[in-house]
Short mmCIF file of C-alpha atoms and ligand atoms in Angstrom, two decimals:
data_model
loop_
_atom_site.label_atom_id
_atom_site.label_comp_id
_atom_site.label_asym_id
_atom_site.label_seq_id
_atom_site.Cartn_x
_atom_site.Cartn_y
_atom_site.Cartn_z
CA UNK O 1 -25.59 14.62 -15.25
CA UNK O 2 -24.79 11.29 -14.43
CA UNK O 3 -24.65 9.71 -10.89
CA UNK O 4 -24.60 6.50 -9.02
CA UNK O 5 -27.96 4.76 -8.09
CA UNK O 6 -26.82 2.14 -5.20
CA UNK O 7 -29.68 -0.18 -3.54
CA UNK O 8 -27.58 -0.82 0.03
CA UNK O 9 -27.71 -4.29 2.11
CA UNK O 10 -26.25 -6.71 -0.06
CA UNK O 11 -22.88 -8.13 1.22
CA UNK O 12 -20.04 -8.33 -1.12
CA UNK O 13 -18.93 -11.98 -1.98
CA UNK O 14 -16.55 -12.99 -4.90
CA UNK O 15 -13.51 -11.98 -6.57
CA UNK O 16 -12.11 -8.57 -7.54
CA UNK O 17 -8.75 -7.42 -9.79
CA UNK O 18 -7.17 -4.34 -8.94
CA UNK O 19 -6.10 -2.26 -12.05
CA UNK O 20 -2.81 -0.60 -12.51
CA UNK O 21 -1.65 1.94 -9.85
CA UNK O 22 -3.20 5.31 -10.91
CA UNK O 23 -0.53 7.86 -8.75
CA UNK O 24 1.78 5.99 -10.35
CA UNK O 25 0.64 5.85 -14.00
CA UNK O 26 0.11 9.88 -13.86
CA UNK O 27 3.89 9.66 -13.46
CA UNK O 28 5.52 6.80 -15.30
CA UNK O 29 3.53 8.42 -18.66
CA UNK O 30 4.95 11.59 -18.38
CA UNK O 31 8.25 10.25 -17.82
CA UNK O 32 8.05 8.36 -21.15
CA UNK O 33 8.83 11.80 -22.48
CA UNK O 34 12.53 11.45 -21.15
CA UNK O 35 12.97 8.64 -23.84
CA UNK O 36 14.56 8.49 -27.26
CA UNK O 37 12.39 5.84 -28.37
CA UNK O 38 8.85 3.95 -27.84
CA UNK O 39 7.98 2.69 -24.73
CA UNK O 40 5.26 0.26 -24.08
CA UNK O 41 3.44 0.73 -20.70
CA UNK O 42 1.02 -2.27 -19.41
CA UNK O 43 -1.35 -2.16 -16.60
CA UNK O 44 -2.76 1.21 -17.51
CA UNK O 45 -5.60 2.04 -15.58
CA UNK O 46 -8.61 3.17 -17.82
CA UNK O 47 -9.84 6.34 -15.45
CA UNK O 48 -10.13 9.80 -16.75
CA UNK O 49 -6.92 11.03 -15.36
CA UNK O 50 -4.84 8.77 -17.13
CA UNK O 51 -6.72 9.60 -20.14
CA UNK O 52 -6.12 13.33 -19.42
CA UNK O 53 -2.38 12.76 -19.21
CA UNK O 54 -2.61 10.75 -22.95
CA UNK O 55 -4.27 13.33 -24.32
CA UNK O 56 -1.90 15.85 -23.11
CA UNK O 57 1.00 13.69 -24.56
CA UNK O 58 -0.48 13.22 -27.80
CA UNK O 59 -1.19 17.62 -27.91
CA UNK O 60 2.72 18.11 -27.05
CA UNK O 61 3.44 15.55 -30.05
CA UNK O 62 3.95 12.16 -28.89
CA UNK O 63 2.63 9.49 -31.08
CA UNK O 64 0.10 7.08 -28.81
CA UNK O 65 -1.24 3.38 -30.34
CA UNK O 66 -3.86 1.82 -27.91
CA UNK O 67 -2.86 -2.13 -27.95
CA UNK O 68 -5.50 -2.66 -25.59
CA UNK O 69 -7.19 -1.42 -22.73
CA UNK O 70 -4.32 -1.43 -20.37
CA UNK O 71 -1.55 -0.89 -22.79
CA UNK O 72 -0.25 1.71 -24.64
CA UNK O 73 2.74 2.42 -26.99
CA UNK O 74 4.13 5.75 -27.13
CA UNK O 75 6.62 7.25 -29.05
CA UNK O 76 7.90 10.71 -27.69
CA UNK O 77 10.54 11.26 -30.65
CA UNK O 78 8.35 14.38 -31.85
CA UNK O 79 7.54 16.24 -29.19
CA UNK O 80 8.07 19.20 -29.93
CA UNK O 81 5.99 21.54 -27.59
CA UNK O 82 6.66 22.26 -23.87
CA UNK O 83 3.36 23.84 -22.99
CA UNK O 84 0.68 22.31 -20.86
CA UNK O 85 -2.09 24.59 -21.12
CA UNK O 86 -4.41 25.31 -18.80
CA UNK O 87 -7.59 23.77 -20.85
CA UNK O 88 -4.99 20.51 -20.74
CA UNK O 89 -4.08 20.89 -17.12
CA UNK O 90 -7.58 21.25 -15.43
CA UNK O 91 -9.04 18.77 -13.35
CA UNK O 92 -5.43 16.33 -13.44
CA UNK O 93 -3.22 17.16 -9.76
CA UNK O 94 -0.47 15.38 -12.09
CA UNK O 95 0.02 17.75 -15.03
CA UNK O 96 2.96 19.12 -12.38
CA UNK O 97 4.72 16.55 -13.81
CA UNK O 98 5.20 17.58 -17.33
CA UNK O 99 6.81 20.32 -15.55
CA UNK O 100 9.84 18.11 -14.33
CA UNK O 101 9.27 15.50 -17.15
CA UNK O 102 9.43 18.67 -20.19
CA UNK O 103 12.46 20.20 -18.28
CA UNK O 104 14.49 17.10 -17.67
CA UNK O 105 13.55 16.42 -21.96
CA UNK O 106 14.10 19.91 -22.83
CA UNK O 107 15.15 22.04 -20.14
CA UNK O 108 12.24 24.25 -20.33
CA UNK O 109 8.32 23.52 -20.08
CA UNK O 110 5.54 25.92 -19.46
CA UNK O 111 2.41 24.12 -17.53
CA UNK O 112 -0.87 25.73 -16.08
CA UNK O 113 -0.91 24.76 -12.06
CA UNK O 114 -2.65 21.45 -11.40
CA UNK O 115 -5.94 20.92 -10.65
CA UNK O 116 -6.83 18.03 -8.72
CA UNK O 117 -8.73 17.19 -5.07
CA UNK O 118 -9.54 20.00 -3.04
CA UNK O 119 -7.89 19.72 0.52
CA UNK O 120 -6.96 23.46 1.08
CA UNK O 121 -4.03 24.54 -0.11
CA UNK O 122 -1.98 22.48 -2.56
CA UNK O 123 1.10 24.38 -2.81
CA UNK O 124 4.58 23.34 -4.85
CA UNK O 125 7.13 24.87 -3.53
CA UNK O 126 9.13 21.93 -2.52
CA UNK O 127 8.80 21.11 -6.27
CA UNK O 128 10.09 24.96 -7.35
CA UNK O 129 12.97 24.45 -4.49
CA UNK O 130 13.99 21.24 -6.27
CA UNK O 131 13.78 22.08 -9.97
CA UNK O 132 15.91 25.43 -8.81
CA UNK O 133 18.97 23.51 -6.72
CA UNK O 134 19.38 21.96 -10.35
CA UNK O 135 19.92 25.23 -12.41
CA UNK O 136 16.30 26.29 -13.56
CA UNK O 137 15.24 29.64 -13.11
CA UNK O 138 11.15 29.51 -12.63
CA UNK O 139 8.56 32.49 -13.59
CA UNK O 140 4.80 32.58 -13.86
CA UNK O 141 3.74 34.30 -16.83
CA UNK O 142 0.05 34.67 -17.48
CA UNK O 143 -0.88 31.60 -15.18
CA UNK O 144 1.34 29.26 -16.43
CA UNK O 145 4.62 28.08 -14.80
CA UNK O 146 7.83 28.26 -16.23
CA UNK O 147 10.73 26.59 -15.94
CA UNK O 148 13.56 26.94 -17.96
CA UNK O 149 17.35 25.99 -17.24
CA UNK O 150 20.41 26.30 -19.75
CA UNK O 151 21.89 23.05 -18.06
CA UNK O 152 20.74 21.13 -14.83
CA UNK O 153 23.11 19.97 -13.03
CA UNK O 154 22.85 17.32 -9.81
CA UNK O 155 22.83 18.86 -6.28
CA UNK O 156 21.64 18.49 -2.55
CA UNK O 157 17.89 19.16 -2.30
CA UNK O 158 16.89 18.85 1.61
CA UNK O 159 12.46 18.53 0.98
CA UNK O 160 10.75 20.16 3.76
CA UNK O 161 8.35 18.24 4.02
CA UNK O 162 7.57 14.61 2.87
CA UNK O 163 5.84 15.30 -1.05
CA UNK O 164 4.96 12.70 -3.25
CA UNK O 165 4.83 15.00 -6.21
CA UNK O 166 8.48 16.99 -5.09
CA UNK O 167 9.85 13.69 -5.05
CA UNK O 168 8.60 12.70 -8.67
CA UNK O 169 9.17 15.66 -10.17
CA UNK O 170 12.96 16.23 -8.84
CA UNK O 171 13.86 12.34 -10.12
CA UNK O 172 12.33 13.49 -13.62
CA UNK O 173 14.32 16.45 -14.02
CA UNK O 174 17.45 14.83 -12.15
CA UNK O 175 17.40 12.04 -14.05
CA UNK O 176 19.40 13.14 -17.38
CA UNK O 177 21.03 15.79 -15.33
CA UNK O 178 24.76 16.57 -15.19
CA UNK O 179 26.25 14.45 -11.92
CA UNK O 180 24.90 13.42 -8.81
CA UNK O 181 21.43 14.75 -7.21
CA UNK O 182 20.41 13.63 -3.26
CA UNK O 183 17.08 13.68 -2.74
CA UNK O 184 16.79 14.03 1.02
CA UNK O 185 13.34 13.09 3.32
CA UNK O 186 12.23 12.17 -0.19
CA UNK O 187 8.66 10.12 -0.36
CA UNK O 188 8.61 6.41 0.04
CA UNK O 189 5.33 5.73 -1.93
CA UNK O 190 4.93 2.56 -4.02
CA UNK O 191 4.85 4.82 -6.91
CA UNK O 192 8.21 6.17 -6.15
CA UNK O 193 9.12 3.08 -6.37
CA UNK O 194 7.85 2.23 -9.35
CA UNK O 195 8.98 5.26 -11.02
CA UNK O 196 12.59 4.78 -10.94
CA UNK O 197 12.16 1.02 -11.54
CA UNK O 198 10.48 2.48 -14.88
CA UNK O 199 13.51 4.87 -15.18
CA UNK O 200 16.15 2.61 -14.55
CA UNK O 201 14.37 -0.10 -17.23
CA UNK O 202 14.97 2.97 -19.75
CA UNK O 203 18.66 3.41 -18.55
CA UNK O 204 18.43 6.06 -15.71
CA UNK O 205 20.96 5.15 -12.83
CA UNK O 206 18.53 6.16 -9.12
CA UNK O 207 19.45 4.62 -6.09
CA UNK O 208 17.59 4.51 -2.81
CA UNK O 209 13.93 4.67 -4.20
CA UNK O 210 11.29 3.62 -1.18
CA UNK O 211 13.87 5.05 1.41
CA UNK O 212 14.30 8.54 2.40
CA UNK O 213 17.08 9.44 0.78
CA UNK O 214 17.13 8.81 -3.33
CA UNK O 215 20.35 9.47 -5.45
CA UNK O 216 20.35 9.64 -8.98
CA UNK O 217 23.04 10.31 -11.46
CA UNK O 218 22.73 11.86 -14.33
CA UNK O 219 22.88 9.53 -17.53
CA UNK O 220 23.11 10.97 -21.23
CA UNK O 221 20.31 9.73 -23.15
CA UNK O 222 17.17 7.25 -22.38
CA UNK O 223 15.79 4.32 -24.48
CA UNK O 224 12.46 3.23 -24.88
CA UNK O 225 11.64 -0.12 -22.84
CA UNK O 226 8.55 -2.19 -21.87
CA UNK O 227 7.17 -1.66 -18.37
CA UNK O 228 4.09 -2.83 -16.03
CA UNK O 229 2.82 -0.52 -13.89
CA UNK O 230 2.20 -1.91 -9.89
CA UNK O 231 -1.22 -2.60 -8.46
CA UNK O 232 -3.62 0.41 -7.36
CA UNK O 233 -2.86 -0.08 -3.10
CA UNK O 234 -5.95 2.33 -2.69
CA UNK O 235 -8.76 0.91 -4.80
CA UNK O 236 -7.52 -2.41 -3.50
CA UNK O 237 -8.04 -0.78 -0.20
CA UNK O 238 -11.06 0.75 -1.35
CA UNK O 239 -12.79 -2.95 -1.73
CA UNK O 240 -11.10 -4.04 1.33
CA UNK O 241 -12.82 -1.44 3.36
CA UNK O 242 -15.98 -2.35 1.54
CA UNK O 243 -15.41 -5.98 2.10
CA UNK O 244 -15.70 -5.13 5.61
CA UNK O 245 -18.10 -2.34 5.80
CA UNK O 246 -21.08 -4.99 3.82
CA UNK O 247 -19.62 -7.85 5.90
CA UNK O 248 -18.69 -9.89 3.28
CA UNK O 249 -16.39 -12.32 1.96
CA UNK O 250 -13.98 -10.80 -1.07
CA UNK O 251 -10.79 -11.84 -2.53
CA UNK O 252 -8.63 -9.13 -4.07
CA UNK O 253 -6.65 -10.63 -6.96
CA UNK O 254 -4.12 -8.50 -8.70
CA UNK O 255 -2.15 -6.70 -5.43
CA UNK O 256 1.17 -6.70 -3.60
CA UNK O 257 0.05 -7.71 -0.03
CA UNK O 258 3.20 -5.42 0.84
CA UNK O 259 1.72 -2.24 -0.37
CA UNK O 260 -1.13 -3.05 1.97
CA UNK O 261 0.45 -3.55 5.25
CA UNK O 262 -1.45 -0.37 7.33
CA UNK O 263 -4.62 -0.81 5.56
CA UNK O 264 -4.84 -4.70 6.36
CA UNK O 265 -3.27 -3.52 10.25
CA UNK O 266 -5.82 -1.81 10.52
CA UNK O 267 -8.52 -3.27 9.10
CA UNK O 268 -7.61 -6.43 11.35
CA UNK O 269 -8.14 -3.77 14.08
CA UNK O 270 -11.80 -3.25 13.18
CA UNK O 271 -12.24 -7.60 13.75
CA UNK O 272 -11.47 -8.30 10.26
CA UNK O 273 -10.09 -11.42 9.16
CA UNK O 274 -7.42 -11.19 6.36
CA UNK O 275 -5.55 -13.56 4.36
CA UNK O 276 -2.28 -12.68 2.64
CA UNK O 277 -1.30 -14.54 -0.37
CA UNK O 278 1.25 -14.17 -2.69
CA UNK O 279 -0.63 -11.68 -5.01
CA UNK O 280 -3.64 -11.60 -3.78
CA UNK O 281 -5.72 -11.00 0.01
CA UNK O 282 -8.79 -12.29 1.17
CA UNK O 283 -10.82 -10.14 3.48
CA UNK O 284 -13.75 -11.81 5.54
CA UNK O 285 -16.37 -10.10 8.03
CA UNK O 286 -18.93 -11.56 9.59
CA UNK O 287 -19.89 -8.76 12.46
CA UNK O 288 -20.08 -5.12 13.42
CA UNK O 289 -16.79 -3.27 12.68
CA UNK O 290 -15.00 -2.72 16.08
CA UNK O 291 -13.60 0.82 17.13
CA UNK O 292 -10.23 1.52 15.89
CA UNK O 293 -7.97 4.76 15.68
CA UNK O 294 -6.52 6.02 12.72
CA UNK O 295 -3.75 8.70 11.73
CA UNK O 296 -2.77 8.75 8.13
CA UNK O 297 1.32 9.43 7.46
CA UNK O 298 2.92 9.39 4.04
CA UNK O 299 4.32 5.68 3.29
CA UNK O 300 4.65 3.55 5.22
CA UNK O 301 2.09 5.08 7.48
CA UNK O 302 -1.43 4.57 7.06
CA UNK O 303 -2.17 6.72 3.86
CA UNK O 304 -4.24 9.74 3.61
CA UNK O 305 -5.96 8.26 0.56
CA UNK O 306 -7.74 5.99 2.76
CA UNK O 307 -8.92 8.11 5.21
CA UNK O 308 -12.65 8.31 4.43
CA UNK O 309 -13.25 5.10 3.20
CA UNK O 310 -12.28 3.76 6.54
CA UNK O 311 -13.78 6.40 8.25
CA UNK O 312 -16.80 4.67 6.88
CA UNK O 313 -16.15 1.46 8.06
CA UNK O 314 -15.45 2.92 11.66
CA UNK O 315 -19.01 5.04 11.22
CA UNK O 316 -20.93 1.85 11.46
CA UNK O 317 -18.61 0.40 14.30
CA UNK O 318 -19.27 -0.53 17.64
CA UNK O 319 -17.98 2.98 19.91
CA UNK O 320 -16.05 5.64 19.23
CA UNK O 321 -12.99 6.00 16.68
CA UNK O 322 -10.66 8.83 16.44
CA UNK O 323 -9.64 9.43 12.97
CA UNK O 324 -6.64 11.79 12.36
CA UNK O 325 -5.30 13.48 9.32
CA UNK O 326 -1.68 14.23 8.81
CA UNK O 327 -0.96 14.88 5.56
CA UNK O 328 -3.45 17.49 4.19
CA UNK O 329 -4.89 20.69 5.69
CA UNK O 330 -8.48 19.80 5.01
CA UNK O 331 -9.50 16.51 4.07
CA UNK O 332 -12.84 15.90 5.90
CA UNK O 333 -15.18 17.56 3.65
CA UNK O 334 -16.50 14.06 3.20
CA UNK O 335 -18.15 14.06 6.90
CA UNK O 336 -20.65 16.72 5.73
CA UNK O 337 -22.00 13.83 3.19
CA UNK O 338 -21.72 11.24 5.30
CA UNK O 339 -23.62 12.51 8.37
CA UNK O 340 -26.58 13.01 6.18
CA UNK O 341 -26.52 9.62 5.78
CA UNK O 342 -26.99 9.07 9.48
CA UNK O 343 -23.67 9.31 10.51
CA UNK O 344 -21.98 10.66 13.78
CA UNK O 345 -19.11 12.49 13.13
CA UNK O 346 -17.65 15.61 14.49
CA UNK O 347 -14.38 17.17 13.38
CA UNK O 348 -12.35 19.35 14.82
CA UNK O 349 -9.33 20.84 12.55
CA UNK O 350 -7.45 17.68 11.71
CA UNK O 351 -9.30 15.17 14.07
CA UNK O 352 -12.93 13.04 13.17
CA UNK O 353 -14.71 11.75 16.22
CA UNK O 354 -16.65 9.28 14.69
CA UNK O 355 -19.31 7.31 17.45
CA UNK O 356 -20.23 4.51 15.40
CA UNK O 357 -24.05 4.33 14.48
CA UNK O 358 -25.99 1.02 13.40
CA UNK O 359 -26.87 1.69 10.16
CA UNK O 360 -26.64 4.31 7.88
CA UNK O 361 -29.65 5.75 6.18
CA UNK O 362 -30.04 6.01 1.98
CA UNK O 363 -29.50 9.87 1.39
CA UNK O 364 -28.69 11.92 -1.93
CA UNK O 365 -25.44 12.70 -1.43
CA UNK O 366 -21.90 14.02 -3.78
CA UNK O 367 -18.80 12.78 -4.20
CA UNK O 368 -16.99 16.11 -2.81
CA UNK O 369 -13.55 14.36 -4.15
CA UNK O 370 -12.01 10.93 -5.10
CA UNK O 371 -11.31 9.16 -2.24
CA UNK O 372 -15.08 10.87 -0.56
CA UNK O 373 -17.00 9.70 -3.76
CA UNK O 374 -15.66 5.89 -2.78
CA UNK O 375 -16.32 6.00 1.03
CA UNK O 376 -20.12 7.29 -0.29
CA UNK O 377 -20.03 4.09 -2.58
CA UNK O 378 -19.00 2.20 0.58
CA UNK O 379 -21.82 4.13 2.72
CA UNK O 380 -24.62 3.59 -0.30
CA UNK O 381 -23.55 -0.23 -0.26
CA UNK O 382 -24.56 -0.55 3.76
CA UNK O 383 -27.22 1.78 3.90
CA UNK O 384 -30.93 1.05 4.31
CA UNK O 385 -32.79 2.56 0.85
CA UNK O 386 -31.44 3.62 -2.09
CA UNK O 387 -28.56 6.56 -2.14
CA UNK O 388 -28.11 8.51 -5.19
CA UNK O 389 -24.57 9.33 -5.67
CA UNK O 390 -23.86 12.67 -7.75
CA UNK O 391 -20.82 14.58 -9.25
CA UNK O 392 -19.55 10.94 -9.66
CA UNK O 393 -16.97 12.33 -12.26
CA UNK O 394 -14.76 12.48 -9.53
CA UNK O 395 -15.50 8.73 -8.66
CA UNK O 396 -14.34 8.23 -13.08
CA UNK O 397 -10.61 10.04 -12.00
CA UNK O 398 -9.62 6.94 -10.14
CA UNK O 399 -11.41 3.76 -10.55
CA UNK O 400 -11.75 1.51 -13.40
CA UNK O 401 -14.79 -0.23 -13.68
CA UNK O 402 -15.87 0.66 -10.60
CA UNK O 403 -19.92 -0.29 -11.44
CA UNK O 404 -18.66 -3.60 -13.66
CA UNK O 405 -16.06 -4.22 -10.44
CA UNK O 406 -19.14 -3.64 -7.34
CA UNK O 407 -21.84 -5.30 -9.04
CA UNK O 408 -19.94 -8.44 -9.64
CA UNK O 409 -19.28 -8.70 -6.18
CA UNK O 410 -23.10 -8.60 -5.62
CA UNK O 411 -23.51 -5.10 -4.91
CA UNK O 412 -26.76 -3.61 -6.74
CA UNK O 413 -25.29 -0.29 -8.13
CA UNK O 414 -25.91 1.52 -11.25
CA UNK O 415 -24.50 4.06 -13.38
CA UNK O 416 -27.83 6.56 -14.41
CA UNK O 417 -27.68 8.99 -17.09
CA UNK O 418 -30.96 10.90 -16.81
CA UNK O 419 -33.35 11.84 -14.13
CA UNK O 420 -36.10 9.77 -15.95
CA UNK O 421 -33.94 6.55 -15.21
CA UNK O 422 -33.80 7.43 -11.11
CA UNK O 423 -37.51 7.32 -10.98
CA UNK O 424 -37.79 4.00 -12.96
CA UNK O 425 -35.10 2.32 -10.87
CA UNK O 426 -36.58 4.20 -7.78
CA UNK O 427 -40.35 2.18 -8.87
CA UNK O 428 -39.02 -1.15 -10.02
N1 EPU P 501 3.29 20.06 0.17
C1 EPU P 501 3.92 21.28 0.36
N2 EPU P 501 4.68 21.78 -0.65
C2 EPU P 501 4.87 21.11 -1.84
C3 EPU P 501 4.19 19.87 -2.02
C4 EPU P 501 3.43 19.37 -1.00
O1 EPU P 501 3.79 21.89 1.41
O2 EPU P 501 5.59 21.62 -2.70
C5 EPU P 501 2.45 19.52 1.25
C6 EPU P 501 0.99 19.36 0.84
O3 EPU P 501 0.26 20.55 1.05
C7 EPU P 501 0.54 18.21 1.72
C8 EPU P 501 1.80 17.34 1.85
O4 EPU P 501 2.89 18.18 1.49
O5 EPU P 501 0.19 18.70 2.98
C9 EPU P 501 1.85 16.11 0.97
O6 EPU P 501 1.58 16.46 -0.38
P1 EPU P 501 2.18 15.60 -1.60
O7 EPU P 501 3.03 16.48 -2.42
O8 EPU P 501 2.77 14.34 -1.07
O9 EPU P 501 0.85 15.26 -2.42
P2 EPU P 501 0.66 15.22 -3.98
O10 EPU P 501 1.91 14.74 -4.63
O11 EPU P 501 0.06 16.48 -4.44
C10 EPU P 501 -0.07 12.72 -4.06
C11 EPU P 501 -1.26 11.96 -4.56
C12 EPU P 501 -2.45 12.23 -3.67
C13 EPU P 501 -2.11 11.85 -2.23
C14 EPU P 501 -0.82 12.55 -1.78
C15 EPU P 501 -0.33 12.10 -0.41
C16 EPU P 501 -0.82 11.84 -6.92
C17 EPU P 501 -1.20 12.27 -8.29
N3 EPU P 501 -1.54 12.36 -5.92
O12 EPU P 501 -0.44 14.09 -4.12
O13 EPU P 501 -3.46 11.34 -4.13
O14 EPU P 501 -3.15 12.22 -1.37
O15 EPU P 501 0.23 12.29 -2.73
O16 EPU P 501 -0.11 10.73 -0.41
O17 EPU P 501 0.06 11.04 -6.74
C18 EPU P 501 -5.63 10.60 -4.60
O18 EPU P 501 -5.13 9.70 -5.29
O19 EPU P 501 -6.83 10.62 -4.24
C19 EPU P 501 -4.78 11.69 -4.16
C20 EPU P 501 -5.24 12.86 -3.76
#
């Protein structure tokens, strides 16, 4: 089993370069299935759920050539199959996609439900709601989910409430659909964004992406086209938050500052000093985090993805923060980790009070999810010992390099792949 063996108190100093977005790679790849011909996608991030979605493409017939580590070539002209199974689903949120991506190709796919992050209930019915206002008629048989439509056709779809994923899927299955479809209180994500830039390279014709009402109409056929994928905003916000948690000095190359604005608000809040340039932002820190309240929103709020790394910053801070969820049902499962770390944190449905303590205290502790195995990275970094981060698998979902990326910052953090190695790095 492997984990993450961090020694905490170094600062982080130096340069970093964000990778390619990964909620928006889980979508632009599936969408490569809408085309006629190759497409060549660059600024791939290499984390296991991009890998999941490849291999998923490959099983339904696409043809994949690696050109190197962040670009791929893929040529969907034989795909053939519109079943996701379950084996292929588990552990990707994102397989939903080849749900919208195999009906607007085909107009039928079968997918297992996604996997994913465990916040409560994940449910996707605004997804169901959309793929039906365009003509599909959807079953579960045997686990799966299927959708199957003898035409789609553009119409009115009203979301009730503000879903990333119902927004992606409805543009994939709109987007070669007969007429006009209105996405309405649609997501405003960069990755929506960056989704129907990606369509509309290939041919598509969607209007209104990053506002809350999209309209796309329907075009006949796709072509294959050449397309980067943004910058990650979170793991840029990740090392941001770690930047300030350590107190250090880190410039993150490879962003748009834009995609950033609540996290570096915010982050300014906590006594930060940050620096926008052009594609890049330098955060410095040279004292205890202040206090600072937080409530996470879809886009352009503060997002939800964030929540516990900068709950971590704000656990080391000077008084008491109130941290707020407002996207999921559950997303504190962190705090449990966290407070055996030394933290002081009580939560209360949707709301952290987190009195900020001096230090934190090394502690074995789990990455519960993605976004709660990076705030323990961010905790291990600043705490006094060494803290043993396991079930780091989740940690390999989202962020490239993340070992490669920390310890050339200065961070001492290792990747361990037996028990044996603990107790040798525990001695040295
Ligand atoms: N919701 C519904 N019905 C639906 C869909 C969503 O009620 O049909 C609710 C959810 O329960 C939740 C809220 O709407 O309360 C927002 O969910 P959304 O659909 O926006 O989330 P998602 O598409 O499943 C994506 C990201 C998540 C991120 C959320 C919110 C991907 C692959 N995942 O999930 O990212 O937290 O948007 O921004 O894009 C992560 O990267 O760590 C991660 C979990």
């Amino acid at each position: 089993m492997e984990k993450f063996v961090i020694q905490g108190g170094n600062t982080l100093n130096g340069t970093v370069r964000i990778s390619g977005a990964k909620n928006a790679a889980v979508a632009i790849l599936p969408a490569v299935l809408l085309a006629d011909s190759p497409c060549i996608i660059e600024n791939i991030p290499n984390i296991s759920d991009v890998t999941n979605i490849l291999v998923a493409m490959k099983t339904l017939g696409a043809n994949i050539k690696t050109i190197n580590k962040s670009t791929v070539e893929i040529d969907p002209e034989h795909v053939n199959s519109f079943v996701v199974s379950k084996q292929m689903a588990e552990g990707m949120r994102a397989s939903s996609y080849f749900l919208g991506a195999l009906l607007g190709r085909m107009n039928k796919a079968r997918v297992a439900p996604p996997g994913g992050c465990n916040f409560g209930v994940r449910p996707i019915d605004q997804h169901i709601k959309g793929f039906e206002a365009l003509g599909a008629k959807i079953t579960f048989e045997s686990g799966l989910v299927e959708a199957y439509a003898h035409e789609l056709n553009g119409s009115s779809i009203y979301l009730d409430v503000v879903s990333v994923g119902a927004t992606i899927n409805i543009m994939l299955a709109a987007v070669k659909a007969k007429g006009l479809t209105v996405i309405e209180n649609a997501a405003r994500e960069p990755h929506i964004v960056d989704l129907a830039n990606f369509l509309n390279s290939m041919g598509a014709n969607i209007m209104g992406a990053g506002t809350n009402i999209i309209k796309i109409r329907g075009v006949d056929t796709l072509n294959g086209t050449t397309y980067s994928i943004i910058p990650d905003q979170i793991e840029a916000g990740t090392y941001m938050a770690a930047a300030v948690a350590t107190g250090g000095d880190v410039l993150i190359d490879n962003v748009t500052p834009k995609h950033l604005e609540s996290i570096i608000a915010k982050l300014r809040e906590t006594g930060a000093t940050i620096t926008e340039y052009d594609e890049a932002v330098r955060v410095e820190m040279h004292d205890r985090p202040k206090k600072c309240n937080v409530k996470t929103m879809p886009h352009p709020g503060f997002p939800t993805d964030m929540q516990p790394q900068i709950a971590t910053v704000l656990a080391l801070a000077q008084g008491t923060s109130i941290v707020t969820e407002g996207v999921w049902d559950s997303r504190f499962r962190y705090v449990e980790q966290l407070t055996l770390m030394g933290a002081d944190i009580q939560v209360d449905g949707k709301t952290a009070v987190i009195t900020g303590v001096e230090s934190l205290n090394a502690a074995p502790v789990k990455a519960v999810d993605l976004r709660a195995g990076a705030a323990m990275l961010i905790a291990g970094l600043v705490a006094d010992g060494i803290t043993e981060v396991e079930e780091i698998e989740r940690i390999d979902r989202g962020y490239e390099d993340v070992v490669e990326k920390f310890s050339a910052l200065g961070a001492n953090i290792k990747r361990i792949y037996t028990p044996e190695e603990t107790e040798i790095l525990k001695q040295a």
